[in-house]
Short mmCIF file of N, CA, C and O in Angstrom, two decimals:
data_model
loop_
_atom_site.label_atom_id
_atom_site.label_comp_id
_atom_site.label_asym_id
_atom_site.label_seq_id
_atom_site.Cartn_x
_atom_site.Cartn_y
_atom_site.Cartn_z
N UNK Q 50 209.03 151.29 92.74
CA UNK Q 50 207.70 151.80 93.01
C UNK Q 50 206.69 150.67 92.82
O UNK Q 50 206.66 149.93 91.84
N UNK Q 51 205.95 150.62 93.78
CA UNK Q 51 204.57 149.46 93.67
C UNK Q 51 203.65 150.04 92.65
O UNK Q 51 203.72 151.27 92.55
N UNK Q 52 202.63 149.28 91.71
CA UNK Q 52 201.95 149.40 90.74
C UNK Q 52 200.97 149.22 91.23
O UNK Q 52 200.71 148.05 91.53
N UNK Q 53 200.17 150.10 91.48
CA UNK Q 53 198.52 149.72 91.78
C UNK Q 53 197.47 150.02 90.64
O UNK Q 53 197.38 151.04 89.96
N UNK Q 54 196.78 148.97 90.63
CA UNK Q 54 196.14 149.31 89.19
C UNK Q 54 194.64 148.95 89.69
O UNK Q 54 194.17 148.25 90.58
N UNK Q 55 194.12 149.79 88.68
CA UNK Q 55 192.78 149.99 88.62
C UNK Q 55 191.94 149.60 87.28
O UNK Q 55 192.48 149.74 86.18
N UNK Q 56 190.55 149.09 87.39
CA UNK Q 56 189.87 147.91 85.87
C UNK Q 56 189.21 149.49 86.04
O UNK Q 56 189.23 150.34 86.93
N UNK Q 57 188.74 149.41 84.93
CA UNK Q 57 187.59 149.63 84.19
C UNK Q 57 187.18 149.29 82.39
O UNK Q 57 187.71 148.89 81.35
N UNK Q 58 186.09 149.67 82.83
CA UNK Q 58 185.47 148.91 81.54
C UNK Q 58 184.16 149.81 80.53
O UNK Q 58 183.53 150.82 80.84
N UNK Q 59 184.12 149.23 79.65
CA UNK Q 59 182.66 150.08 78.90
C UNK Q 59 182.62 151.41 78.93
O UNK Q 59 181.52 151.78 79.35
N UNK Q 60 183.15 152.07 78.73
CA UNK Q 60 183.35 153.91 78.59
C UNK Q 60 182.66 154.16 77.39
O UNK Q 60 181.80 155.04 77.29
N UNK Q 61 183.13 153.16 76.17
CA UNK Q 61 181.99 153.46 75.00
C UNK Q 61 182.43 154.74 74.20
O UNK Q 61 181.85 154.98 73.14
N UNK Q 62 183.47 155.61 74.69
CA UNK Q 62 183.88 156.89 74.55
C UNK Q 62 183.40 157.91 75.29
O UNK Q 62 183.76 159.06 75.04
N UNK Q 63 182.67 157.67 76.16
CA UNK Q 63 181.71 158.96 77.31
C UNK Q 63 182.81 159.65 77.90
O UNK Q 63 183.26 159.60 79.04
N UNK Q 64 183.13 160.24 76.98
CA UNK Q 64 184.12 161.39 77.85
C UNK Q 64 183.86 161.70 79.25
O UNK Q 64 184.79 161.53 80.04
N UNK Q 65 182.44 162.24 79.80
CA UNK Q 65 182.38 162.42 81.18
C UNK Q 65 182.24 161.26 81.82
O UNK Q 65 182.15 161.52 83.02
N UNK Q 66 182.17 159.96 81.61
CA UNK Q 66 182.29 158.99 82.25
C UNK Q 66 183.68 158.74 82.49
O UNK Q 66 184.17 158.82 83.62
N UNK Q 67 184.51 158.36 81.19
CA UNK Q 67 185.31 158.25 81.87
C UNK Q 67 186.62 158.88 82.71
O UNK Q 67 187.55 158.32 83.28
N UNK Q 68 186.26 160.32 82.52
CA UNK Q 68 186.74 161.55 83.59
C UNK Q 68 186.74 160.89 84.81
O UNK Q 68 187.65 160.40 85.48
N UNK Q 69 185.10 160.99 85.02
CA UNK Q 69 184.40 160.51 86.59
C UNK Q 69 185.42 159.54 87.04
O UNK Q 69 186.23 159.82 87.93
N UNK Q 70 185.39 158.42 86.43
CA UNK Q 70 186.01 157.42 86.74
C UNK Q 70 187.47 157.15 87.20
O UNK Q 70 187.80 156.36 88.08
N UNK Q 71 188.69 158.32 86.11
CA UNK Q 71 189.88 158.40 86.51
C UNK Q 71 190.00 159.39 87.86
O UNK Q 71 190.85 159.03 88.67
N UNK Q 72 189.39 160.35 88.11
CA UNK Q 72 189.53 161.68 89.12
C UNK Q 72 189.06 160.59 90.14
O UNK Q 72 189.59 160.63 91.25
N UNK Q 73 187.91 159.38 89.81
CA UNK Q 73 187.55 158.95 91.65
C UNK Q 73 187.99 157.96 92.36
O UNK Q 73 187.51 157.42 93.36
N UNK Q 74 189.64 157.61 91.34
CA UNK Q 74 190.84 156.13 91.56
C UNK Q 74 191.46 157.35 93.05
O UNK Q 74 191.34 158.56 93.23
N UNK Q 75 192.13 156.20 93.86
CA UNK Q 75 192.24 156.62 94.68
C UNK Q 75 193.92 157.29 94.52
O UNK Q 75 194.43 156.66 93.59
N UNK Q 76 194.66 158.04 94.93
CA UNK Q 76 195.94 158.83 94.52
C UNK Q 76 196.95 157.89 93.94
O UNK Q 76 197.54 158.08 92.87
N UNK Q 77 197.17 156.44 95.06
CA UNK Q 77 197.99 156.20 94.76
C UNK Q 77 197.83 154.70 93.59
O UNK Q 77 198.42 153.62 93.64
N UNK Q 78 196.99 155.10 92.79
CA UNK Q 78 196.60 154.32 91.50
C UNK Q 78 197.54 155.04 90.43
O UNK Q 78 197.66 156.24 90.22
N UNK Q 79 198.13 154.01 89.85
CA UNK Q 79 199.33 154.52 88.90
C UNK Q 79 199.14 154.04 87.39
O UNK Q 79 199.64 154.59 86.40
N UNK Q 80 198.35 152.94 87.41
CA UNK Q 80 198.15 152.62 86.13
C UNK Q 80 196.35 152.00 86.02
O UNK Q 80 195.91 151.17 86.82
N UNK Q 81 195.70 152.46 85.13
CA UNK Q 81 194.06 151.82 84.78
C UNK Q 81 194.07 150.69 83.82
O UNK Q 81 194.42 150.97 82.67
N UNK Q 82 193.92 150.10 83.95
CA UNK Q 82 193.65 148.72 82.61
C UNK Q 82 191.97 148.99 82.28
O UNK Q 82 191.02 148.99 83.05
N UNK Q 83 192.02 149.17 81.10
CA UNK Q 83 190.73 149.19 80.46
C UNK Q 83 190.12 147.43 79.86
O UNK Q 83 190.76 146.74 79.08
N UNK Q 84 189.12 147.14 80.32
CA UNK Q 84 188.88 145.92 80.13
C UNK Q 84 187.93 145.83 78.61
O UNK Q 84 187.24 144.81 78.61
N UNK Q 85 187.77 146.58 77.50
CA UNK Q 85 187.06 146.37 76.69
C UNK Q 85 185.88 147.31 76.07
O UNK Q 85 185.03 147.81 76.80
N UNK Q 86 185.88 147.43 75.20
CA UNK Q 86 184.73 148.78 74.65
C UNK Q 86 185.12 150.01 75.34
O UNK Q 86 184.46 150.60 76.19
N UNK Q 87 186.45 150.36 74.81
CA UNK Q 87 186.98 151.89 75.05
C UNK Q 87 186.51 152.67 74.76
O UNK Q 87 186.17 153.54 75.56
N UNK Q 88 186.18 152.76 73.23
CA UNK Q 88 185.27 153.33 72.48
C UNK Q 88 186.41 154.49 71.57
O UNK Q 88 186.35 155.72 71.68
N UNK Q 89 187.30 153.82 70.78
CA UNK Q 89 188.40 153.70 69.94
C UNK Q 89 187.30 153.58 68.43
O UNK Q 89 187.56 152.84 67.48
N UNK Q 90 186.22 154.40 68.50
CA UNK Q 90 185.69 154.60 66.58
C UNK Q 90 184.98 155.89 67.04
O UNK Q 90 184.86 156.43 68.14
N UNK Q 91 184.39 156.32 65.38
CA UNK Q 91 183.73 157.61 65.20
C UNK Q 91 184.40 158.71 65.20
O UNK Q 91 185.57 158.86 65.56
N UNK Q 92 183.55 159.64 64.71
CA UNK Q 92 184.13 161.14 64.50
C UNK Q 92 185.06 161.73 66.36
O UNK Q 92 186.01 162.47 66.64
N UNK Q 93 184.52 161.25 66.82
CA UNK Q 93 185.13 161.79 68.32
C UNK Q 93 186.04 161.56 68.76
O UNK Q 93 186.62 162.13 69.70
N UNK Q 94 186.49 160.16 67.79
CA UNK Q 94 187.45 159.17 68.70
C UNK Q 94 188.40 160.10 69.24
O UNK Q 94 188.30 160.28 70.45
N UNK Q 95 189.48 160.86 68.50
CA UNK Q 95 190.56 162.16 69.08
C UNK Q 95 190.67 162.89 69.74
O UNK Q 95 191.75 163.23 70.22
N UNK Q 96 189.18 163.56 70.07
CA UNK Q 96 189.17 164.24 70.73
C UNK Q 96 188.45 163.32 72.76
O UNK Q 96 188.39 163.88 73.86
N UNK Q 97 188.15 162.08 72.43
CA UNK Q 97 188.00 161.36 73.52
C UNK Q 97 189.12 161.27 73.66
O UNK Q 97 189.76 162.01 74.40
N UNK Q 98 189.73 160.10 72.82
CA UNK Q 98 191.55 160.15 73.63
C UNK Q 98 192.21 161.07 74.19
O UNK Q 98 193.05 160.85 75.07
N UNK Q 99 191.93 162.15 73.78
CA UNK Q 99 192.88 163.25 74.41
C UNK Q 99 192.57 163.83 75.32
O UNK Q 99 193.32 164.63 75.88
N UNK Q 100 191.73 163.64 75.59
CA UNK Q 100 190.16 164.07 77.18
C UNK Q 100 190.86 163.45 78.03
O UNK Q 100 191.56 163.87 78.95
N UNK Q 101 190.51 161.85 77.50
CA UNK Q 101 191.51 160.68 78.77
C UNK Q 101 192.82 161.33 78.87
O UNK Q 101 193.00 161.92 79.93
N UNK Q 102 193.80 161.35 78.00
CA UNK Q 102 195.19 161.28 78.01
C UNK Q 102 195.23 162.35 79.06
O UNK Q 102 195.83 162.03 80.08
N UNK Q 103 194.66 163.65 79.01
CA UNK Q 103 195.04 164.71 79.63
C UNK Q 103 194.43 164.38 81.41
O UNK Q 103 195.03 164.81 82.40
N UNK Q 104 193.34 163.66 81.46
CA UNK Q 104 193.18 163.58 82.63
C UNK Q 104 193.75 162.25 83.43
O UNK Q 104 193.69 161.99 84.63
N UNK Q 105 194.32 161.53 82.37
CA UNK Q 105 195.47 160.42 82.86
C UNK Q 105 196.64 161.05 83.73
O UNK Q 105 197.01 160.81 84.88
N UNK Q 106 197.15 162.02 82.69
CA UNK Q 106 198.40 163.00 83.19
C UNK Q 106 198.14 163.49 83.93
O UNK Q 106 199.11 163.84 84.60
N UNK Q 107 196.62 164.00 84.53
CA UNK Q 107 197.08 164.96 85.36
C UNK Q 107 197.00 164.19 87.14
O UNK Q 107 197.39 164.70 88.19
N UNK Q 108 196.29 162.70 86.88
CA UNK Q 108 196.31 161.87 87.93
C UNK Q 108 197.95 161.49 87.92
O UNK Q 108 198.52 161.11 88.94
N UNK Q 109 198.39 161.58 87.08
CA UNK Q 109 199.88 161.13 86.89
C UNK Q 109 199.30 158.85 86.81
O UNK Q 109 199.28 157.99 87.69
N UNK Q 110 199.00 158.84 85.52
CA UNK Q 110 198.54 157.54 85.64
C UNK Q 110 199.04 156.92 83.88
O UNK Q 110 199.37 157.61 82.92
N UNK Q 111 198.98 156.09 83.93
CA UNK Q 111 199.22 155.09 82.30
C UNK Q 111 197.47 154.68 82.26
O UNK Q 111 196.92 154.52 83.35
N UNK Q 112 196.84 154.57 81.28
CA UNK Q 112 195.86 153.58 80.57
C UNK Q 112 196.07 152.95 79.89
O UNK Q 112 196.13 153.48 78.78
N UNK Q 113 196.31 151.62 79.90
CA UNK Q 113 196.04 150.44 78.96
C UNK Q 113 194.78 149.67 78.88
O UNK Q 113 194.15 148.86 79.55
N UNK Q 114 194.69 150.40 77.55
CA UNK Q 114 193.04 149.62 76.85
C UNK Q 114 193.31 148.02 76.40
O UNK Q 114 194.26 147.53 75.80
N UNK Q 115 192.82 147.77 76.61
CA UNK Q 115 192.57 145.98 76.18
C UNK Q 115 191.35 146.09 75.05
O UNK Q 115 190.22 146.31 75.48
N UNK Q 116 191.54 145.94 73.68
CA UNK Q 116 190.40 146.13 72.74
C UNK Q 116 189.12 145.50 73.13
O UNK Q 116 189.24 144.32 73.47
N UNK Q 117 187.49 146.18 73.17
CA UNK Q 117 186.46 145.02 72.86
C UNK Q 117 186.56 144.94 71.24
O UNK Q 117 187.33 144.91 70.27
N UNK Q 118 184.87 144.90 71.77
CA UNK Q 118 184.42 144.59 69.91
C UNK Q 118 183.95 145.68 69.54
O UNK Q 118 184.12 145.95 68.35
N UNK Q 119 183.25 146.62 70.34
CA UNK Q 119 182.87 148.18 69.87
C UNK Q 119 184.20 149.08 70.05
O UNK Q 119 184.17 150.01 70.85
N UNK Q 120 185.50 148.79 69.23
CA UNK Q 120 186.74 149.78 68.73
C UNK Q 120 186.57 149.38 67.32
O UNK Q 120 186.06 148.39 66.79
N UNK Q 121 187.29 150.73 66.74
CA UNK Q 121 187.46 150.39 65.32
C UNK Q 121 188.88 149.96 64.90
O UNK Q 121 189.90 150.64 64.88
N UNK Q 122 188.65 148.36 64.49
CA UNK Q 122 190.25 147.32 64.28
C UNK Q 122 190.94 148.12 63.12
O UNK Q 122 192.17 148.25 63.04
N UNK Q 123 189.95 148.70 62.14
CA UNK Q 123 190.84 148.75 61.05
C UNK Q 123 191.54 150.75 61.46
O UNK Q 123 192.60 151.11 60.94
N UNK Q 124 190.92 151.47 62.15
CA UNK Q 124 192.15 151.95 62.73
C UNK Q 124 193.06 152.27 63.68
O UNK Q 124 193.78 153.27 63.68
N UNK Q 125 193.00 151.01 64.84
CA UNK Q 125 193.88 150.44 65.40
C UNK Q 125 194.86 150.01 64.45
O UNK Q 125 195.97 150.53 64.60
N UNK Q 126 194.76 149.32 63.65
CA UNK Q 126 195.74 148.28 62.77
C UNK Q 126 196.81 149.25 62.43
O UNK Q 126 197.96 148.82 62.52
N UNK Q 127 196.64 150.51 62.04
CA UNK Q 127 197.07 151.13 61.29
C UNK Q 127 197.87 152.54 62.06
O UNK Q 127 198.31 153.59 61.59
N UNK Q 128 197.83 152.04 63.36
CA UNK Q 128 198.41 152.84 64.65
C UNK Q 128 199.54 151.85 64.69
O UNK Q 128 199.60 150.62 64.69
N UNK Q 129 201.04 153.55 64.73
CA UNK Q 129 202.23 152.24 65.22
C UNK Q 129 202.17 151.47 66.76
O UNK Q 129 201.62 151.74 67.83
N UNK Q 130 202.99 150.40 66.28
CA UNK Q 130 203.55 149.70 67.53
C UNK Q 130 204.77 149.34 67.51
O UNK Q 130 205.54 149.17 66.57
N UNK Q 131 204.95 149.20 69.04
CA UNK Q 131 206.67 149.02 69.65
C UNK Q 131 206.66 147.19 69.29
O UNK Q 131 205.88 146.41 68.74
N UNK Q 132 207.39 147.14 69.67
CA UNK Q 132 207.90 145.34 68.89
C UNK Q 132 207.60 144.10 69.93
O UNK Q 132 208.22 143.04 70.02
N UNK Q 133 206.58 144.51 70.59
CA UNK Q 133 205.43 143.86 71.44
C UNK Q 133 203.93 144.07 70.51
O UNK Q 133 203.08 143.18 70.59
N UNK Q 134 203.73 145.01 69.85
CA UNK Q 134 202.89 145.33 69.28
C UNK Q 134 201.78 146.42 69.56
O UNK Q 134 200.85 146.96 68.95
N UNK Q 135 202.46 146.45 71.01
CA UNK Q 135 201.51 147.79 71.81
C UNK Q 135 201.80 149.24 71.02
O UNK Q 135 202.83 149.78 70.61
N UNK Q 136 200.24 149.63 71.02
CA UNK Q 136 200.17 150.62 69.97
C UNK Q 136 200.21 152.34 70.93
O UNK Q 136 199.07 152.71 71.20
N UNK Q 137 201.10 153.13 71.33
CA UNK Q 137 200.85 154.36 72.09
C UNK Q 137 199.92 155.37 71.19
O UNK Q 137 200.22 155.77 70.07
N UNK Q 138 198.88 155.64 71.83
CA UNK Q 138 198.01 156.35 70.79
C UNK Q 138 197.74 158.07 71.80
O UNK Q 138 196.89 158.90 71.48
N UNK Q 139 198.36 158.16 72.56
CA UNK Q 139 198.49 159.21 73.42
C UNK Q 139 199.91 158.83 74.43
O UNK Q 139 200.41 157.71 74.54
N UNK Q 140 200.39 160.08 75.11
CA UNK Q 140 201.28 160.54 75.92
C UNK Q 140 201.12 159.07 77.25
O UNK Q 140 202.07 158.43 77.68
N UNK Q 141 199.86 158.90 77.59
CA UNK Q 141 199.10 158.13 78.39
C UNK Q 141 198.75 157.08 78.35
O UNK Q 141 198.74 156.36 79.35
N UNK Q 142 198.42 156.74 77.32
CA UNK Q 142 197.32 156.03 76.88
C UNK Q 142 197.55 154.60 75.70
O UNK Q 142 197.54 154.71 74.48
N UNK Q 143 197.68 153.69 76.26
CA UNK Q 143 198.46 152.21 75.04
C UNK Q 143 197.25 151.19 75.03
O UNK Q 143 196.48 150.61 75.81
N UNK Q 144 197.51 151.30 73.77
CA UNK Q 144 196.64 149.78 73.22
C UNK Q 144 197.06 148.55 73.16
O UNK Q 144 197.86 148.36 72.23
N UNK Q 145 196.83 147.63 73.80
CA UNK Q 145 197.65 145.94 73.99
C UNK Q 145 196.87 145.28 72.78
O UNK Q 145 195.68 145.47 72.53
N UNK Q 146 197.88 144.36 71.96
CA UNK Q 146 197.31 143.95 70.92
C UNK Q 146 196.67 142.14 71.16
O UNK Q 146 197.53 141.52 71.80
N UNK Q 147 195.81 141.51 70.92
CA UNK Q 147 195.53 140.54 71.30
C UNK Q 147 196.24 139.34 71.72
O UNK Q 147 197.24 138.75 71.31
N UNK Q 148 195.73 139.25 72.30
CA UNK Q 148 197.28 137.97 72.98
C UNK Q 148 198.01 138.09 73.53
O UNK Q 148 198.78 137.19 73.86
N UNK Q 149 198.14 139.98 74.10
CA UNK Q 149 199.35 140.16 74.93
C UNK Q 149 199.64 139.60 76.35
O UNK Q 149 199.04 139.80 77.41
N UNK Q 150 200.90 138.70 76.03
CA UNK Q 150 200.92 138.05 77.84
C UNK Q 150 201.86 139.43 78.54
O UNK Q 150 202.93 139.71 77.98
N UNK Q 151 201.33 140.39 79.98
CA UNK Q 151 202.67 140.72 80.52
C UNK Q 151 202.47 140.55 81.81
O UNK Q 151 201.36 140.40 82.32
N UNK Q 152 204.00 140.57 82.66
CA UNK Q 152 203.81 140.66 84.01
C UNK Q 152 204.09 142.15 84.81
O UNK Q 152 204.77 143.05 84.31
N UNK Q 153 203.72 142.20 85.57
CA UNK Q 153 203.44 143.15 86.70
C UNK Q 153 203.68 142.90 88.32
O UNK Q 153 202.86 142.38 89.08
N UNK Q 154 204.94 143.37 88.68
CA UNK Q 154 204.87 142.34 89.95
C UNK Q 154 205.21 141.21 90.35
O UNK Q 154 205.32 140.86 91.53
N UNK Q 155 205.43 140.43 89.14
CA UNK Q 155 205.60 138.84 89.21
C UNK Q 155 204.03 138.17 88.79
O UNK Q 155 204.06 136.97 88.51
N UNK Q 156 202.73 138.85 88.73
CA UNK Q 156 201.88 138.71 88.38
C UNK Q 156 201.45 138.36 86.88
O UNK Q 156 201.82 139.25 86.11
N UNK Q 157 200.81 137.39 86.29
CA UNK Q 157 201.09 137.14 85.18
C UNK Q 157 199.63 137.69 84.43
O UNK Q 157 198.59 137.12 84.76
N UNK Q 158 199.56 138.82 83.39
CA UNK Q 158 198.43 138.54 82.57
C UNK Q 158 198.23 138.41 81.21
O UNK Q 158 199.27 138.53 80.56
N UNK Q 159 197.24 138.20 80.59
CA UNK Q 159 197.34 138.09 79.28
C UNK Q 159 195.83 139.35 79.04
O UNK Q 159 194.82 139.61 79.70
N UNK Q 160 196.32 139.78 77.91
CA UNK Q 160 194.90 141.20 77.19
C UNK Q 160 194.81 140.11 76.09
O UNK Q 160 195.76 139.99 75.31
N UNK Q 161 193.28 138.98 75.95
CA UNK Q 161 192.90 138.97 74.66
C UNK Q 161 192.44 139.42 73.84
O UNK Q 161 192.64 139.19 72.65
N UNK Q 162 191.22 140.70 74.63
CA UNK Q 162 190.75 141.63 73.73
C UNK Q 162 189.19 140.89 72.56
O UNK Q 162 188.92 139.74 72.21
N UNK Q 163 188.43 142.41 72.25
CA UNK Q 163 187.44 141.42 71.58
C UNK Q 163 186.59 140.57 72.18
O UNK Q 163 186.99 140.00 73.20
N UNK Q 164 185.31 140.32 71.70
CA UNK Q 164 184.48 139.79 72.28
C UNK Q 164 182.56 139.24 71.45
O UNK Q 164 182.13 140.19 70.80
N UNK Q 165 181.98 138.50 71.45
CA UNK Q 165 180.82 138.38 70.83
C UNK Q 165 179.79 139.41 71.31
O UNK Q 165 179.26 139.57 72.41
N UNK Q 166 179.63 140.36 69.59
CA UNK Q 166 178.61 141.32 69.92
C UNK Q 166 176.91 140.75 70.34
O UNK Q 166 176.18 140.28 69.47
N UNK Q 167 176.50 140.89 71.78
CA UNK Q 167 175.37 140.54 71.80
C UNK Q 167 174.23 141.33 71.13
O UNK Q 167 173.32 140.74 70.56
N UNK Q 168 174.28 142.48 71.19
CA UNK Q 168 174.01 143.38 70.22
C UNK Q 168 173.94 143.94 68.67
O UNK Q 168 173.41 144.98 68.27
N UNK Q 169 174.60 142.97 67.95
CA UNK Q 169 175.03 143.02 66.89
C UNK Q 169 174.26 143.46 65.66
O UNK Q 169 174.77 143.96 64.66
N UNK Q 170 172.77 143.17 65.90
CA UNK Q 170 171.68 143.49 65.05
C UNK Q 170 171.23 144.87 65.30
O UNK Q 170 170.38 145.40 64.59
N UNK Q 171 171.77 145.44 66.23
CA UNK Q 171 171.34 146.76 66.50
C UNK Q 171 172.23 148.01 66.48
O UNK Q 171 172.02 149.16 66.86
N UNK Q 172 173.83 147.10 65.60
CA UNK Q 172 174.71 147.99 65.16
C UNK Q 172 174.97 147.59 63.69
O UNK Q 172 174.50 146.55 63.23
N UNK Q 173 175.79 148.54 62.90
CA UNK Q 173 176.60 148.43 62.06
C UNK Q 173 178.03 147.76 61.59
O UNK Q 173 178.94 148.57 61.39
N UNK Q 174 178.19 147.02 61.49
CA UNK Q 174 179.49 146.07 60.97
C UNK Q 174 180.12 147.37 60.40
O UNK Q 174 179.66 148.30 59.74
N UNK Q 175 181.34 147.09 60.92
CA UNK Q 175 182.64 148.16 60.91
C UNK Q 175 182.81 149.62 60.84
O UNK Q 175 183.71 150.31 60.36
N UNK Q 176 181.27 150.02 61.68
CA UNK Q 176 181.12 150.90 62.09
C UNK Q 176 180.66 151.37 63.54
O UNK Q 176 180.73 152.52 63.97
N UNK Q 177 180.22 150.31 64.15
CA UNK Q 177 179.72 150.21 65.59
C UNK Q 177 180.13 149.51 66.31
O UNK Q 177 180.48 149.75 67.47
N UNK Q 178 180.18 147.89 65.40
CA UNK Q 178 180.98 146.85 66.00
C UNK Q 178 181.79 146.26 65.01
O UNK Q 178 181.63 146.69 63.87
N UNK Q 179 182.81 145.17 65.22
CA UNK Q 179 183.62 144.58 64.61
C UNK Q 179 183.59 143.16 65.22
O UNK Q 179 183.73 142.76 66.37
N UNK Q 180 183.24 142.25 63.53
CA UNK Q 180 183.17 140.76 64.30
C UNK Q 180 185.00 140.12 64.69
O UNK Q 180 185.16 139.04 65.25
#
């Protein structure tokens, strides 16, 4: 089967965003790569993941998040991983841990993940953002 994949980015946790976003990939999109600020902290985080996960499944799709800097590391860290380090945090839904090189296709990528908060004065350290 061919892999067609689809970016997105900045969801932040907006559940109806990122609904919008999986329902308007076109059918035969099989996997989403999330490029950063999933929005993996706060009281919601569980019930966002499972928003995605369920509307992953029902596109019949994988999400792989690539961490920004607005997730919360310290509970990522603490989510298992397979012996790549990728963390399954839903049915759907995997976290690539920094540095991950994989291929696709013969296509080569790497998830570094993380990023300089430009914003940083207008959040909370290890609560909004993570240096």
């Amino acid at each position: 089967m061919t892999t067609r994949i689809a970016l997105a980015g900045d969801w932040h946790a907006t559940t109806w965003w990122a609904r919008d976003c999986i329902n308007s990939l076109p059918d035969d999109v099989n996997l989403l790569v999330h490029l950063g600020d999933f929005g993996l902290m706060g009281p919601s985080r569980d019930d966002y993941v499972s928003a995605v996960n369920e509307c992953a499944a029902s596109r019949d799709l994988d999400v792989w998040v690539i961490p920004g800097n607005h997730e919360d590391y310290d509970w990522l860290e603490q989510q298992p991983a397979d012996h790549d380090g990728v963390a399954q945090i839903a049915e759907r839904v995997f976290v690539l841990p920094r540095g991950y090189r994989f291929v696709i296709e013969r296509v080569v990528f790497c998830a570094v993940g993380g990023a300089v908060s430009i914003d940083q004065g207008q959040r909370t350290m290890g609560t909004t953002w993570w240096p």
